[in-house]
XYZ file of C-alpha atoms in Angstrom:
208
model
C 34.553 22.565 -10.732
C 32.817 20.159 -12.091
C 29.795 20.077 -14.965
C 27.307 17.392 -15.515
C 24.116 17.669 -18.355
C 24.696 21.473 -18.282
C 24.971 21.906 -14.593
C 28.071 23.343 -13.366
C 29.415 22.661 -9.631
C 31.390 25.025 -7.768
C 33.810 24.047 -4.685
C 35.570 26.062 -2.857
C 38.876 25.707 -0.743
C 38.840 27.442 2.526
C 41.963 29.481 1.201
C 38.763 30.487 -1.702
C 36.865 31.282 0.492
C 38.614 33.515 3.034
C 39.915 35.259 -0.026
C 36.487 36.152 -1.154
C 35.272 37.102 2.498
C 37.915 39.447 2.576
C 36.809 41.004 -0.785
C 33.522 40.562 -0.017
C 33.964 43.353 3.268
C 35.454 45.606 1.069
C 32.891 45.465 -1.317
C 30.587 46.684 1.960
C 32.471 49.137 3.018
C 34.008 50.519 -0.267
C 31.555 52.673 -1.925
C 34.067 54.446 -4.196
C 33.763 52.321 -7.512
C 30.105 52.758 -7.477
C 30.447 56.485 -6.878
C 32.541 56.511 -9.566
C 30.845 54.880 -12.307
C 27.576 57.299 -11.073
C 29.650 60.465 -11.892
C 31.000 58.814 -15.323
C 27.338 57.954 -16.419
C 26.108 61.174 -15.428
C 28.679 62.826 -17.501
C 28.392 60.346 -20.429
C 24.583 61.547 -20.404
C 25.354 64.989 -20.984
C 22.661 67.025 -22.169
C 20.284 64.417 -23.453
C 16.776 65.029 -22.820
C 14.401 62.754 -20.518
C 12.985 60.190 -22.959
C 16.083 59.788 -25.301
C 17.459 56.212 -25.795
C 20.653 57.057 -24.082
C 18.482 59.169 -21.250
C 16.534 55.539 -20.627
C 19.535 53.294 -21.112
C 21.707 55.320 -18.805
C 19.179 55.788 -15.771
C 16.677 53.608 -16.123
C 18.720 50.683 -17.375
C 21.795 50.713 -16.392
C 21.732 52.744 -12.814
C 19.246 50.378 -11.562
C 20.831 47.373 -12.661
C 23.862 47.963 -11.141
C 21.536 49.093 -7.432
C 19.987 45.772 -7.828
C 23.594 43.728 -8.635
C 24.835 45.123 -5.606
C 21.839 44.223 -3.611
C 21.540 40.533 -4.667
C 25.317 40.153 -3.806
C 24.254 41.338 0.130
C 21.644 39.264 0.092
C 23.545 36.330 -0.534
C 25.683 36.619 2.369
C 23.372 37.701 4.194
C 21.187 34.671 3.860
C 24.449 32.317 3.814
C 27.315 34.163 5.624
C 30.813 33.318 4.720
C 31.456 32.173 8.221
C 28.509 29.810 8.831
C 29.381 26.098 8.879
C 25.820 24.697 9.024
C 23.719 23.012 6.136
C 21.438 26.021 4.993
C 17.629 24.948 5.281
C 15.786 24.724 2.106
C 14.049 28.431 2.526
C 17.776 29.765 2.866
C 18.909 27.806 -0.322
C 15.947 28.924 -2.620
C 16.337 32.327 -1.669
C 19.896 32.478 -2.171
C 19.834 30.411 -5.731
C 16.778 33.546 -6.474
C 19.590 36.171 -5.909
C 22.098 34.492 -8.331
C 19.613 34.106 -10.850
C 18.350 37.558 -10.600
C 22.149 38.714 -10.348
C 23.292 36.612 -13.641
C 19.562 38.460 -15.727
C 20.615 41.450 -14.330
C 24.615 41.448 -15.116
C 23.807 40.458 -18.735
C 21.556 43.255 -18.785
C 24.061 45.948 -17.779
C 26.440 44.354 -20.429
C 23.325 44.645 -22.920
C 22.628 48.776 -21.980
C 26.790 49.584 -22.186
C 26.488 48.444 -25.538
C 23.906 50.456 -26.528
C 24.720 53.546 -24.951
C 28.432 53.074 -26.332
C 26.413 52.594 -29.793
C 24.928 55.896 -29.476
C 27.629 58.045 -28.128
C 30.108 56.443 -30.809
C 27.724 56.597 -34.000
C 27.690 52.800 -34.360
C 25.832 51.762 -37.404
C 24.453 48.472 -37.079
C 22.850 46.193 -39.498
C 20.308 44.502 -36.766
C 19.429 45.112 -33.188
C 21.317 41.960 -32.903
C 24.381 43.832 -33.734
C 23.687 46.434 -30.775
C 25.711 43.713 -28.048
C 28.834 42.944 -26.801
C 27.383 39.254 -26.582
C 28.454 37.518 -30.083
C 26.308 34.739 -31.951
C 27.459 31.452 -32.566
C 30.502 31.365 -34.631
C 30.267 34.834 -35.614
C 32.673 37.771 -34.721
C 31.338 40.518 -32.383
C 31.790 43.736 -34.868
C 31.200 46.263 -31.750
C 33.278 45.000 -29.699
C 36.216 45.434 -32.562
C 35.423 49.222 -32.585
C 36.291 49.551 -28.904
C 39.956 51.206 -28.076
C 42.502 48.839 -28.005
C 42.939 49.509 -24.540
C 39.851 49.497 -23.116
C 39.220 45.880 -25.212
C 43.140 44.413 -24.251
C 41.688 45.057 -20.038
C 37.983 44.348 -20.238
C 37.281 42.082 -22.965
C 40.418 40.442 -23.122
C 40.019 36.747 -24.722
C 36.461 37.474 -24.353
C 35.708 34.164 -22.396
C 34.277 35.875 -19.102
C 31.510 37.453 -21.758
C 30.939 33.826 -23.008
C 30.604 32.784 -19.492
C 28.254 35.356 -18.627
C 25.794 34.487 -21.555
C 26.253 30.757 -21.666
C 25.155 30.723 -17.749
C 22.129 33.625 -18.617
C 21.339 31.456 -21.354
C 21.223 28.287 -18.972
C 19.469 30.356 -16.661
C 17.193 31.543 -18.765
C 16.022 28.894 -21.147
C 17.042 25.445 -19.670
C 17.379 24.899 -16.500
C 16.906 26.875 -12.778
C 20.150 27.155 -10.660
C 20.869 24.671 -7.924
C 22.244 24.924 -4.621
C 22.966 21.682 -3.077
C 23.193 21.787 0.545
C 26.237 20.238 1.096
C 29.235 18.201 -0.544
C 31.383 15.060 0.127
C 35.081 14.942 -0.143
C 36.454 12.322 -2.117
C 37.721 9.857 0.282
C 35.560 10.509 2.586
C 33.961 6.648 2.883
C 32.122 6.386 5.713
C 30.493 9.653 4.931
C 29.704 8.366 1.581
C 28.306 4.943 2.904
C 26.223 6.342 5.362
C 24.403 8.466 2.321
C 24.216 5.600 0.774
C 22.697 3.678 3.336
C 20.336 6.453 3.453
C 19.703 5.908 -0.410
C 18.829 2.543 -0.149
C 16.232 3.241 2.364
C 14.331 5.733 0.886
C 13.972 3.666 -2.134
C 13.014 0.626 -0.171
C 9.901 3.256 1.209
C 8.627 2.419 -3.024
């Protein structure tokens, strides 16, 4: 990985990338997580009447969010299968970098309606909306995130960097720059490869 002026490149080895073909398929074809987390959320809901907070953060936050996470990560592959080996047209490349961004909004926005609906069900007081998050500001300590059970914080928060991740890239996404998808890569070492885009360089700036 590499990151430049606040753009971050991503290769992957073939080893990478078999590896996430294989997880990829049993995303498809495992539906049991999903089904899951449905019967959890209905359960969390209880009760609560249609219009309540938790009601609208429950089903028509969070349930969507994760129908539309799951549907940008098919369209992905679908647009640029794991198994395809030539350089995606531009179309393919816009639409693709459209389904990341929409997945990144859309994964910081089921990360934004857990915390509120944990807020509600756990009596959480907070000063500020800006305390309703599991997102912390700059150089200040996330006080939700210290009320949640050791355990459940010690396997899903962790060190917390995979949350900074998520909100540095929706940030990036967001407020400075669009994703990019380039359509292909050179291996270092590969000279005559890199000449022959060079050669190509040189040309089109003669053209000016």
């Amino acid at each position: 990985m590499t990151k430049k002026m606040g753009t971050v490149y991503v290769y992957y080895s073939d080893k990478k990338q078999k590896k996430l073909a294989q997880e990829y398929e049993q995303f498809l074809f495992d539906k049991t997580i999903l089904a899951n987390i449905s019967r959890k959320l209905t359960k969390i809901a209880g009760d609560c009447k249609h219009g309540d907070d938790l009601y609208k953060f429950i089903y028509y936050g969070l349930s969507r969010r994760l129908s539309l996470l799951e549907r940008c990560i098919v369209n992905v592959f679908n647009k640029n299968p794991f198994d395809t080996r030539k350089i995606p047209s531009e179309d393919v490349r816009t639409d693709v970098v459209l389904y990341i961004h929409c997945f990144y909004i859309h994964l910081y926005g089921v990360l934004e309606n857990l915390a509120r609906i944990y807020a509600i069900k756990t009596g959480y007081k907070a000063k500020s909306v800006f305390d309703l998050s599991f997102f912390s500001a700059k150089n200040k300590k996330n006080k939700l995130i210290d009320t949640l059970p050791a355990n459940i914080r010690n396997k899903y928060v962790d060190d917390g960097k995979w949350l900074k991740y998520v909100k540095d890239t929706r940030d990036m996404l967001v407020h400075q720059e669009p994703g990019y998808l380039p359509p292909y890569y050179v291996k270092l070492g590969d000279d005559s490869e890199w000449q022959k885009l060079e050669s190509l360089k040189q040309n089109y700036q003669n053209c000016f």
